[in-house]
């Protein structure tokens, strides 16, 4: 049989390597930024267009390259950073594999301009899909500029796999954070579609963190310092009271490089034990410096997973160091945090006997009668009970009047309102601060308060969108909310929809905050900043949803604003919720397709007693 094995041509080998190194535009950003750092740059500029799909450009004022080096840099396994295999265990640079530029040039249009301090003229090189299409002398500043255009132009499957611009930008920003955080001595600027996202001067590590994550971060940081023979630890953890439920800011850097390590993460979590609820996630910015001979960086092409020689020792030292810092800065444990104060018996009632509920029957009672005093009362009360989050106004022009109308027509089918017996009163009570129990015709109804309210709010917001006649209330004192650059990018996409909903929000001239001048009638003023920030967080990694219109927006708002399980509801608010739920077009399911209530039929109850 003839021989069948042959060596792959370089451009094919490069494309294969690219599959590992370049997953998305953010991978290009990481490689180019790291090259600029390795070149000793003191100023680095990152420019992206359309989430990096159209352009990723990095401009540095580092060493630059000679003509020959410029040409060689795009060859596979071409590197200036190591000579021998042993060098792998004494790495001082970010790169060493010599494959990033070759990989990138195999799957994009690359344009490089570079000049060293010794040369008077520089070199310009254009490469498309591993092929050099132009090389000429050029007048360029000292340093290197590499632009990468039309990523994956020759691999449509990969290109189609990319997410929306917004999501890709979010990944790029993540990479930018990682590199910028651990190189505070380097100045960085970052532009997206012509707008400046970051402009970071040379500064301290702490200043860099604050610059990136906003000034409120400053008072939240607790320094961590520890020096042992195995490792030097320095950096900050965020005070436990500012921990978030979402992953948030978690950064480990080993020998100047961002790394991921669930093992070390666990050690930090263990140090926070007893200081915050278990579902909260600690935030941290921790630098670990170990002897380069005791760390293996070459276990993964992207170099974010590394292997430490003495992981167990590291775990223990890190945990102790974080614990020590938290203790030193007087962060006292939150004792018994599972204890729900709402469940305490008020002091005055502690020794009183339980009294059986009295039942008074009003035979004329009809909750669905528009002018029923009860109806009017819970209209008022429900708003109070839900902290005014959702006001049902009696105003005939209000969108909500249509719900009441539906409810009035549908009600008799569900509730036995004409039957003048005890059962006709659809009295409610709350179970486990989670369910509203009520009686219908021939069954017991158990309603999940959170899901039910989500449904009510969801339909309310959808109608508001459709009819465009939302009521806003102007704030007496407009609230300014500071946002990080990332939050601002996401927020910009959300703004038109928010304003259509009755918000009046503008960006300030400073560019790092927004001013809320008016809010929808259905919200309260108190938690506006929390609401906006929580809302943005929902979109952080799900950028495509930003554009997916009103339905998603209504869902998201209803999720954020619905009364939560665990919240005590007054009887009036319970009744209002029941009525509002059955005034909905689709009361059975929450907007997220979960059951809002279950029924226990009379005969099922009977059967249980057989
Ligand atoms: P590696 O960084 O692993 O060495 P790369 O493919 O990223 O591999 O780069 C190849 C070589 O090109 C580097 O070793 C370096 O000598 C040179 N190089 C790349 N980017 C720059 C830059 N911005 N400035 C100066 N030299 C660079
Ligand atoms: Mg490199």
Coordinates of C-alpha atoms and ligand atoms in Angstrom, one line a residue:
X1 CA 0.0 0.0 0.0
X2 CA 1.2 3.5 -0.8
X3 CA 2.3 5.8 2.0
X4 CA -0.6 8.0 3.0
X5 CA 0.9 10.3 5.7
X6 CA 2.1 13.8 4.7
X7 CA 2.9 17.0 6.5
X8 CA 0.2 19.6 6.5
X9 CA 0.9 22.8 4.7
X10 CA 1.7 25.7 7.1
X11 CA -1.5 27.6 6.5
X12 CA -3.6 24.5 7.4
X13 CA -1.5 23.8 10.5
X14 CA -1.9 27.5 11.5
X15 CA -5.7 27.3 11.0
X16 CA -5.8 24.3 13.2
X17 CA -3.7 26.0 15.9
X18 CA -6.0 29.0 15.6
X19 CA -8.9 26.8 16.5
X20 CA -7.3 26.4 20.0
X21 CA -6.0 29.9 20.5
X22 CA -8.6 32.1 18.9
X23 CA -12.2 31.4 20.0
X24 CA -13.6 34.8 19.6
X25 CA -12.5 38.4 19.1
X26 CA -11.7 38.6 22.8
X27 CA -8.9 36.0 22.3
X28 CA -7.3 38.2 19.8
X29 CA -7.5 41.1 22.2
X30 CA -5.8 39.0 24.9
X31 CA -2.9 37.9 22.7
X32 CA -2.3 41.4 21.2
X33 CA -2.4 43.1 24.6
X34 CA 0.0 40.6 26.1
X35 CA 2.4 41.0 23.2
X36 CA 2.4 44.7 23.8
X37 CA 3.1 44.2 27.5
X38 CA 5.9 41.8 26.6
X39 CA 7.3 44.5 24.2
X40 CA 7.7 46.7 27.3
X41 CA 5.1 49.3 26.2
X42 CA 4.1 52.0 28.6
X43 CA 1.0 53.1 26.7
X44 CA -1.3 50.7 25.1
X45 CA -4.4 51.6 23.0
X46 CA -7.1 49.1 22.2
X47 CA -9.6 49.9 19.5
X48 CA -12.5 47.7 18.6
X49 CA -15.4 47.9 16.2
X50 CA -18.6 45.9 16.2
X51 CA -17.7 43.7 19.1
X52 CA -14.3 43.1 17.5
X53 CA -15.9 41.3 14.5
X54 CA -14.9 44.1 12.1
X55 CA -11.8 45.3 13.9
X56 CA -9.5 44.7 16.8
X57 CA -6.5 47.0 16.9
X58 CA -3.8 47.3 19.5
X59 CA -1.3 50.1 19.3
X60 CA 1.8 50.1 21.6
X61 CA 4.9 52.2 22.2
X62 CA 7.0 49.2 23.0
X63 CA 10.2 47.8 21.4
X64 CA 8.9 47.4 17.9
X65 CA 10.4 44.9 15.4
X66 CA 13.0 45.0 12.7
X67 CA 12.0 44.1 9.2
X68 CA 13.1 40.5 9.6
X69 CA 11.5 40.1 12.9
X70 CA 8.3 41.6 11.6
X71 CA 8.2 39.0 8.9
X72 CA 9.2 36.1 11.2
X73 CA 6.7 37.0 13.9
X74 CA 3.9 35.5 11.8
X75 CA 5.6 32.1 11.4
X76 CA 4.5 29.3 13.7
X77 CA 6.7 28.6 16.6
X78 CA 8.5 31.9 16.0
X79 CA 9.2 33.6 19.3
X80 CA 11.8 35.9 20.8
X81 CA 10.8 34.9 24.3
X82 CA 12.3 31.5 25.0
X83 CA 15.2 29.6 23.5
X84 CA 15.3 26.3 25.3
X85 CA 12.7 24.0 26.9
X86 CA 14.1 24.8 30.3
X87 CA 13.1 28.4 29.8
X88 CA 9.5 27.3 30.2
X89 CA 10.2 27.0 33.9
X90 CA 11.6 30.5 34.2
X91 CA 9.1 32.6 32.3
X92 CA 9.2 36.3 32.6
X93 CA 6.9 37.0 29.7
X94 CA 3.2 36.5 28.9
X95 CA 3.9 34.8 25.6
X96 CA 6.3 32.0 24.7
X97 CA 4.5 29.6 22.4
X98 CA 5.1 31.7 19.3
X99 CA 1.8 30.8 17.8
X100 CA -0.6 33.7 18.4
X101 CA 0.3 35.9 15.5
X102 CA 0.6 32.9 13.1
X103 CA -2.8 31.7 14.2
X104 CA -4.5 35.1 14.0
X105 CA -3.0 35.8 10.6
X106 CA -4.4 32.4 9.3
X107 CA -8.0 33.4 10.0
X108 CA -8.2 37.2 9.5
X109 CA -6.9 40.2 7.6
X110 CA -3.9 41.5 9.5
X111 CA -2.1 44.8 9.0
X112 CA 1.0 45.5 11.1
X113 CA 3.1 48.6 11.3
X114 CA 6.2 48.5 13.5
X115 CA 9.4 50.4 14.1
X116 CA 12.2 49.9 16.6
X117 CA 14.0 52.8 18.2
X118 CA 17.1 52.1 16.2
X119 CA 15.4 52.2 12.8
X120 CA 14.4 55.4 11.0
X121 CA 11.8 53.8 8.9
X122 CA 9.4 51.1 10.0
X123 CA 7.8 48.2 8.3
X124 CA 4.3 47.6 7.1
X125 CA 3.0 44.1 6.5
X126 CA -0.4 42.9 5.3
X127 CA -1.3 39.3 5.7
X128 CA -4.6 37.6 4.7
X129 CA -5.3 34.0 5.6
X130 CA -1.5 33.3 6.2
X131 CA -0.6 34.9 2.9
X132 CA 1.7 38.0 2.8
X133 CA -0.1 40.3 0.4
X134 CA 2.1 43.4 0.9
X135 CA 5.3 44.4 2.6
X136 CA 6.8 47.9 2.4
X137 CA 8.8 50.4 4.4
X138 CA 6.6 52.9 6.2
X139 CA 6.9 56.0 8.3
X140 CA 5.6 55.0 11.7
X141 CA 6.1 55.9 15.3
X142 CA 8.3 53.7 17.5
X143 CA 6.3 50.6 18.6
X144 CA 3.8 48.4 17.0
X145 CA 0.3 48.7 15.7
X146 CA -1.5 45.5 14.7
X147 CA -5.0 45.6 13.3
X148 CA -7.0 42.4 12.9
X149 CA -10.0 42.8 10.6
X150 CA -12.8 40.4 9.5
X151 CA -12.0 37.7 12.0
X152 CA -12.9 34.2 10.7
X153 CA -13.5 35.6 7.2
X154 CA -12.4 32.2 5.8
X155 CA -14.2 30.0 8.4
X156 CA -17.9 30.9 8.1
X157 CA -18.9 28.3 10.7
X158 CA -16.8 30.0 13.3
X159 CA -17.9 33.4 12.3
X160 CA -21.6 32.4 12.5
X161 CA -20.9 31.0 15.9
X162 CA -20.0 34.5 17.3
X163 CA -22.6 36.1 19.5
X164 CA -24.1 39.6 19.2
X165 CA -21.7 42.5 19.1
X166 CA -22.8 43.4 22.6
X167 CA -21.9 40.0 24.0
X168 CA -18.5 39.9 22.1
X169 CA -17.8 43.3 23.5
X170 CA -18.5 42.1 27.0
X171 CA -15.9 39.3 26.5
X172 CA -13.4 41.8 25.2
X173 CA -14.0 44.0 28.1
X174 CA -13.4 41.1 30.4
X175 CA -10.0 40.4 28.8
X176 CA -9.2 44.1 28.9
X177 CA -10.0 44.1 32.7
X178 CA -7.8 41.1 33.3
X179 CA -4.7 42.6 31.5
X180 CA -5.2 46.1 32.7
X181 CA -5.7 45.1 36.3
X182 CA -2.4 43.3 36.6
X183 CA -0.4 46.0 34.8
X184 CA -1.3 49.2 36.6
X185 CA 2.1 50.6 35.6
X186 CA 1.0 50.7 32.0
X187 CA -1.4 53.3 30.7
X188 CA -4.4 51.9 28.7
X189 CA -7.0 53.4 26.5
X190 CA -9.9 51.4 25.1
X191 CA -12.3 52.6 22.4
X192 CA -15.4 50.9 21.0
X193 CA -16.9 52.2 17.7
X194 CA -15.2 55.5 18.2
X195 CA -16.3 56.0 21.8
X196 CA -13.9 55.9 24.7
X197 CA -14.7 53.2 27.2
X198 CA -11.6 53.4 29.4
X199 CA -8.7 55.8 29.8
X200 CA -6.4 54.5 32.6
X201 CA -3.3 56.4 33.5
X202 CA -0.3 54.7 35.2
X203 CA -1.4 54.2 38.8
X204 CA -1.4 51.9 41.8
X205 CA -3.1 48.5 41.8
X206 CA -5.8 49.9 44.1
X207 CA -6.3 52.9 41.9
X208 CA -6.6 50.7 38.9
X209 CA -9.3 48.6 40.5
X210 CA -11.2 51.7 41.5
X211 CA -10.8 53.2 38.1
X212 CA -12.2 50.1 36.4
X213 CA -15.0 49.2 38.8
X214 CA -16.1 52.6 40.0
X215 CA -15.2 54.9 42.9
X216 CA -17.6 53.1 45.3
X217 CA -15.2 50.2 45.2
X218 CA -12.6 52.1 47.1
X219 CA -14.2 51.9 50.5
X220 CA -15.1 48.3 49.9
X221 CA -11.6 46.9 49.6
X222 CA -9.8 45.2 52.4
X223 CA -6.0 44.7 51.7
X224 CA -4.5 41.3 51.9
X225 CA -0.8 40.9 52.3
X226 CA 1.2 37.8 53.1
X227 CA 4.8 36.7 52.4
X228 CA 6.0 33.1 52.9
X229 CA 8.6 31.0 51.3
X230 CA 6.1 29.4 49.0
X231 CA 4.2 32.5 47.9
X232 CA 3.8 36.2 48.2
X233 CA 0.2 37.3 48.3
X234 CA -1.0 40.8 47.8
X235 CA -4.2 42.4 46.8
X236 CA -7.7 43.0 48.1
X237 CA -10.9 41.3 49.0
X238 CA -14.2 43.0 48.9
X239 CA -16.0 43.4 52.3
X240 CA -18.5 40.6 52.7
X241 CA -21.5 43.0 53.0
X242 CA -20.9 44.0 49.4
X243 CA -20.8 40.5 48.1
X244 CA -23.2 39.8 45.3
X245 CA -25.3 36.8 44.2
X246 CA -23.8 37.0 40.8
X247 CA -20.2 36.0 40.2
X248 CA -19.0 39.5 40.1
X249 CA -15.4 40.5 40.4
X250 CA -13.1 37.5 41.0
X251 CA -9.5 37.8 39.9
X252 CA -6.5 35.7 40.6
X253 CA -3.2 36.7 39.1
X254 CA -0.3 34.3 39.2
X255 CA 3.1 35.8 38.4
X256 CA 1.5 38.7 36.6
X257 CA -1.0 36.7 34.6
X258 CA -4.7 36.3 35.1
X259 CA -5.6 32.7 36.0
X260 CA -8.7 30.7 36.7
X261 CA -8.6 28.3 39.6
X262 CA -11.6 26.8 41.2
X263 CA -9.4 25.3 43.9
X264 CA -8.0 28.6 45.0
X265 CA -11.4 30.2 44.7
X266 CA -12.7 27.7 47.1
X267 CA -10.0 28.7 49.5
X268 CA -11.2 32.3 49.5
X269 CA -14.8 31.2 49.9
X270 CA -13.7 29.1 52.9
X271 CA -12.1 32.2 54.4
X272 CA -15.4 34.1 54.1
X273 CA -17.3 31.3 55.8
X274 CA -19.5 32.7 58.5
X275 CA -19.3 36.2 57.2
X276 CA -21.9 36.0 54.5
X277 CA -24.8 33.9 53.3
X278 CA -23.8 30.8 51.4
X279 CA -25.4 31.9 48.2
X280 CA -23.4 35.1 48.1
X281 CA -20.1 35.2 46.1
X282 CA -17.0 36.9 47.5
X283 CA -15.2 39.4 45.2
X284 CA -11.4 39.6 45.2
X285 CA -8.4 40.9 43.4
X286 CA -5.5 38.7 44.5
X287 CA -2.0 38.5 43.2
X288 CA 0.1 35.4 43.9
X289 CA 3.8 35.5 43.1
X290 CA 5.6 32.2 43.2
X291 CA 9.0 31.0 42.1
X292 CA 8.7 30.6 38.3
X293 CA 10.2 27.1 38.7
X294 CA 7.2 26.1 40.8
X295 CA 4.5 26.9 38.3
X296 CA 3.6 25.3 35.0
X297 CA 1.9 27.7 32.6
X298 CA 2.1 25.5 29.6
X299 CA -0.8 23.2 30.3
X300 CA -3.3 25.0 28.1
X301 CA -3.0 27.1 24.9
X302 CA -4.7 30.1 26.4
X303 CA -2.6 29.9 29.5
X304 CA -5.3 30.8 32.0
X305 CA -5.1 27.4 33.7
X306 CA -1.9 26.8 35.4
X307 CA -0.4 24.1 37.7
X308 CA 1.3 25.0 40.9
X309 CA 3.8 22.6 42.5
X310 CA 2.4 23.0 46.0
X311 CA -1.3 23.7 45.6
X312 CA -2.2 22.5 49.0
X313 CA 0.2 24.8 50.8
X314 CA -1.1 27.7 48.6
X315 CA -4.7 26.9 49.5
X316 CA -3.9 27.0 53.2
X317 CA -1.8 30.1 53.1
X318 CA -4.3 32.0 51.0
X319 CA -7.2 31.1 53.3
X320 CA -5.3 32.1 56.3
X321 CA -4.2 35.4 54.8
X322 CA -7.7 36.4 53.7
X323 CA -9.2 35.4 57.1
X324 CA -6.5 37.4 58.8
X325 CA -7.3 40.5 56.8
X326 CA -11.0 40.2 57.3
X327 CA -10.4 39.8 61.0
X328 CA -8.0 42.7 61.2
X329 CA -10.3 45.0 59.5
X330 CA -13.0 44.3 62.1
X331 CA -15.4 42.5 59.9
X332 CA -17.5 40.7 62.4
X333 CA -19.5 37.7 61.6
X334 CA -23.2 38.0 60.8
X335 CA -24.5 35.7 63.5
X336 CA -27.4 33.4 62.7
X337 CA -28.1 34.9 59.4
X338 CA -30.8 32.3 58.6
X339 CA -32.9 33.8 61.3
X340 CA -35.8 35.7 59.7
X341 CA -36.7 38.6 62.0
X342 CA -40.1 38.9 60.4
X343 CA -40.9 35.6 62.0
X344 CA -40.3 36.9 65.5
X345 CA -43.4 37.3 67.7
X346 CA -43.7 41.0 68.5
X347 CA -42.8 41.4 72.2
X348 CA -46.3 42.4 73.3
X349 CA -47.8 39.3 71.9
X350 CA -45.4 36.8 73.2
X351 CA -47.4 35.5 76.1
X352 CA -50.8 35.9 74.6
X353 CA -53.1 33.1 73.9
X354 CA -54.0 32.4 70.3
X355 CA -57.5 33.6 69.5
X356 CA -59.6 31.7 67.0
X357 CA -60.4 33.7 63.9
X358 CA -63.8 35.2 63.9
X359 CA -65.7 34.9 60.7
X360 CA -68.1 37.6 59.8
X361 CA -70.3 37.1 56.8
X362 CA -71.4 39.9 54.6
X363 CA -74.0 38.4 52.4
X364 CA -73.8 41.4 50.0
X365 CA -70.1 41.0 49.6
X366 CA -69.0 40.8 46.0
X367 CA -65.3 41.6 45.5
X368 CA -65.8 41.9 41.8
X369 CA -68.4 44.6 42.1
X370 CA -66.6 47.7 40.8
X371 CA -67.9 49.9 43.6
X372 CA -67.7 47.4 46.3
X373 CA -66.2 49.1 49.3
X374 CA -64.0 46.1 49.8
X375 CA -62.7 46.4 46.3
X376 CA -61.9 50.0 46.8
X377 CA -60.2 49.3 50.0
X378 CA -57.9 46.7 48.7
X379 CA -57.2 48.8 45.7
X380 CA -55.7 51.2 48.2
X381 CA -54.3 48.7 50.5
X382 CA -52.7 46.5 48.0
X383 CA -50.6 49.3 46.8
X384 CA -49.5 49.8 50.4
X385 CA -48.9 46.2 51.0
X386 CA -46.6 45.9 48.0
X387 CA -44.7 49.0 49.0
X388 CA -46.3 50.9 46.2
X389 CA -44.5 48.9 43.7
X390 CA -47.5 48.4 41.7
X391 CA -50.3 50.8 42.1
X392 CA -53.8 50.0 40.9
X393 CA -55.4 53.3 40.3
X394 CA -59.1 53.8 40.0
X395 CA -58.6 56.2 37.1
X396 CA -60.5 54.9 34.1
X397 CA -57.7 55.9 31.7
X398 CA -55.2 53.8 33.5
X399 CA -54.2 50.6 31.7
X400 CA -55.1 48.6 34.6
X401 CA -58.8 49.4 34.5
X402 CA -59.0 46.9 31.6
X403 CA -57.7 44.2 33.9
X404 CA -60.3 44.9 36.4
X405 CA -62.8 44.7 33.7
X406 CA -61.7 41.3 32.6
X407 CA -61.6 40.2 36.1
X408 CA -65.2 41.2 36.6
X409 CA -66.4 39.2 33.6
X410 CA -64.3 36.2 34.3
X411 CA -64.8 36.0 38.0
X412 CA -68.2 34.4 38.3
X413 CA -66.8 31.3 36.5
X414 CA -64.1 30.8 39.0
X415 CA -65.5 32.1 42.3
X416 CA -68.9 31.2 43.6
X417 CA -69.7 34.8 44.2
X418 CA -73.5 34.4 43.9
X419 CA -73.8 31.6 46.4
X420 CA -74.8 33.2 49.7
X421 CA -73.0 30.7 51.9
X422 CA -69.9 30.9 53.9
X423 CA -67.9 29.5 51.0
X424 CA -68.8 32.3 48.7
X425 CA -66.4 34.6 50.5
X426 CA -63.1 34.0 48.8
X427 CA -61.2 34.7 52.0
X428 CA -57.5 34.3 51.7
X429 CA -54.6 33.5 54.0
X430 CA -50.9 33.3 53.6
X431 CA -49.0 30.1 54.0
X432 CA -45.3 30.1 54.7
X433 CA -45.1 33.6 53.5
X434 CA -45.0 32.1 50.1
X435 CA -48.5 30.9 49.1
X436 CA -51.9 32.5 49.2
X437 CA -54.5 30.0 49.9
X438 CA -58.1 30.7 48.9
X439 CA -61.2 28.8 48.0
X440 CA -62.9 28.5 44.7
X441 CA -66.1 26.8 43.6
X442 CA -65.2 23.2 44.4
X443 CA -61.5 23.4 45.2
X444 CA -58.9 24.9 47.3
X445 CA -56.5 27.1 45.5
X446 CA -52.8 27.5 46.5
X447 CA -51.2 30.4 44.7
X448 CA -47.4 31.1 44.6
X449 CA -47.3 34.8 45.5
X450 CA -44.0 35.5 43.6
X451 CA -45.0 33.9 40.4
X452 CA -48.5 35.2 40.5
X453 CA -47.3 38.8 40.9
X454 CA -44.8 38.2 38.1
X455 CA -47.7 37.3 35.8
X456 CA -49.7 40.4 36.9
X457 CA -46.8 42.7 36.4
X458 CA -45.8 41.1 33.1
X459 CA -49.1 41.7 31.5
X460 CA -49.3 45.2 32.9
X461 CA -45.9 46.1 31.4
X462 CA -46.8 44.5 28.1
X463 CA -49.9 46.6 27.9
X464 CA -47.9 49.7 28.8
X465 CA -45.6 49.0 26.0
X466 CA -48.3 48.4 23.5
X467 CA -50.5 51.3 24.4
X468 CA -47.6 53.6 24.9
X469 CA -49.6 55.6 27.5
X470 CA -47.5 54.9 30.5
X471 CA -47.7 57.3 33.4
X472 CA -44.5 58.6 34.8
X473 CA -43.9 60.4 38.0
X474 CA -41.3 63.0 38.1
X475 CA -38.8 62.7 40.9
X476 CA -38.6 65.6 43.3
X477 CA -34.8 65.0 43.5
X478 CA -33.4 63.5 40.3
X479 CA -31.2 60.6 41.2
X480 CA -27.7 60.3 39.8
X481 CA -26.4 56.7 39.4
X482 CA -22.8 56.0 38.8
X483 CA -22.1 53.2 36.3
X484 CA -18.9 51.5 35.3
X485 CA -18.0 51.7 31.6
X486 CA -19.3 48.2 31.0
X487 CA -22.5 48.9 32.7
X488 CA -22.8 52.1 30.7
X489 CA -22.4 50.2 27.4
X490 CA -25.2 47.8 28.3
X491 CA -27.3 50.6 29.6
X492 CA -27.1 52.5 26.4
X493 CA -28.8 49.6 24.7
X494 CA -31.6 49.5 27.3
X495 CA -32.3 53.2 27.4
X496 CA -34.9 53.6 24.6
X497 CA -37.0 50.8 26.1
X498 CA -36.7 52.1 29.6
X499 CA -37.8 55.5 28.5
X500 CA -40.7 54.0 26.6
X501 CA -41.8 52.5 29.8
X502 CA -42.1 55.8 31.6
X503 CA -38.5 56.3 32.8
X504 CA -36.8 59.5 32.0
X505 CA -33.1 58.8 32.1
X506 CA -30.3 60.7 30.6
X507 CA -26.6 60.2 30.4
X508 CA -24.6 62.9 32.1
X509 CA -21.8 64.8 30.4
X510 CA -19.2 63.2 32.6
X511 CA -20.0 60.0 30.9
X512 CA -19.8 57.7 33.9
X513 CA -23.3 58.3 35.3
X514 CA -26.9 58.6 34.4
X515 CA -29.6 60.9 35.8
X516 CA -33.0 59.5 36.5
X517 CA -35.6 62.3 36.3
X518 CA -38.8 60.3 36.2
X519 CA -39.9 56.8 36.8
X520 CA -43.0 54.8 35.9
X521 CA -45.9 55.3 38.2
X522 CA -45.7 51.7 39.3
X523 CA -42.3 52.0 40.9
X524 CA -41.1 53.6 44.1
X525 CA -38.3 56.0 44.3
X526 CA -36.4 54.3 47.1
X527 CA -34.7 51.5 45.3
X528 CA -34.1 53.1 42.0
X529 CA -30.3 52.7 41.9
X530 CA -30.5 49.1 43.0
X531 CA -33.1 48.4 40.4
X532 CA -31.1 50.0 37.6
X533 CA -27.9 48.2 38.6
X534 CA -29.7 44.8 39.1
X535 CA -31.4 45.3 35.8
X536 CA -28.2 45.9 33.9
X537 CA -26.5 42.9 35.5
X538 CA -29.2 40.7 34.0
X539 CA -28.0 41.7 30.6
X540 CA -24.3 41.5 31.2
X541 CA -23.7 38.3 29.5
X542 CA -27.0 38.1 27.5
X543 CA -26.5 41.1 25.3
X544 CA -28.7 39.7 22.5
X545 CA -31.7 40.1 24.8
X546 CA -31.3 43.8 24.9
X547 CA -32.6 43.9 21.4
X548 CA -35.2 41.3 21.7
X549 CA -37.9 43.8 22.5
X550 CA -40.7 44.4 24.8
X551 CA -41.6 40.9 25.7
X552 CA -38.2 40.3 27.3
X553 CA -38.2 43.7 28.9
X554 CA -41.6 43.0 30.5
X555 CA -40.4 39.6 31.7
X556 CA -37.3 41.0 33.2
X557 CA -39.0 43.9 34.9
X558 CA -41.6 41.6 36.3
X559 CA -39.0 39.3 37.7
X560 CA -37.1 42.2 39.3
X561 CA -40.1 43.9 40.8
X562 CA -42.5 41.1 41.8
X563 CA -43.2 40.6 45.5
X564 CA -40.8 37.9 46.7
X565 CA -41.4 34.8 48.6
X566 CA -40.9 35.4 52.3
X567 CA -42.7 38.7 52.2
X568 CA -45.6 39.2 54.5
X569 CA -48.8 40.3 52.8
X570 CA -51.8 42.0 54.4
X571 CA -55.1 40.3 53.8
X572 CA -56.1 43.1 51.4
X573 CA -52.9 42.7 49.4
X574 CA -53.5 39.0 49.2
X575 CA -57.0 39.5 47.9
X576 CA -55.8 42.1 45.5
X577 CA -53.2 39.7 44.2
X578 CA -55.7 36.9 43.7
X579 CA -58.1 39.2 41.9
X580 CA -55.4 40.7 39.7
X581 CA -54.1 37.3 38.9
X582 CA -57.4 36.1 37.6
X583 CA -57.8 39.3 35.7
X584 CA -54.8 38.3 33.6
X585 CA -55.1 36.8 30.2
X586 CA -53.1 33.8 31.2
X587 CA -53.3 33.4 34.9
X588 CA -52.1 29.8 35.1
X589 CA -48.5 30.4 34.2
X590 CA -45.8 32.9 35.3
X591 CA -44.1 34.7 32.4
X592 CA -41.4 32.0 32.7
X593 CA -43.9 29.2 32.2
X594 CA -44.0 28.1 35.8
X595 CA -47.3 27.2 37.4
X596 CA -48.7 30.2 39.4
X597 CA -51.2 28.1 41.4
X598 CA -52.4 24.6 42.1
X599 CA -55.8 23.4 43.0
X600 CA -56.9 20.7 45.4
X601 CA -60.4 19.6 44.3
X602 CA -63.0 18.9 46.9
X603 CA -63.2 15.2 45.8
X604 CA -59.4 14.9 46.2
X605 CA -59.9 16.1 49.8
X606 CA -62.7 13.7 50.3
X607 CA -60.6 10.8 49.0
X608 CA -57.9 11.5 51.5
X609 CA -60.4 10.8 54.3
X610 CA -61.6 7.5 52.9
Ligands
LIG1 P1 4.8 34.8 21.5 O1 4.2 36.0 22.2 O2 4.3 33.5 22.2 O3 6.2 34.8 21.4 P2 3.4 35.7 19.2 O4 3.0 35.0 18.0 O5 2.4 36.3 20.0 O6 4.2 34.7 20.1 O7 4.5 36.7 18.8 C1 5.6 36.3 18.1 C2 6.8 37.3 18.3 O8 6.5 38.5 17.6 C3 7.0 37.6 19.7 O9 7.9 36.7 20.4 C4 7.7 39.0 19.6 O10 9.1 38.9 19.4 C5 7.1 39.6 18.4 N1 6.0 40.5 18.7 C6 4.7 40.3 18.7 N2 4.0 41.4 19.0 C7 4.9 42.3 19.2 C8 4.7 43.7 19.6 N3 3.5 44.3 19.9 N4 5.9 44.4 19.8 C9 7.1 43.8 19.6 N5 7.3 42.6 19.2 C10 6.2 41.8 19.0
LIG2 MG1 2.2 36.5 22.1

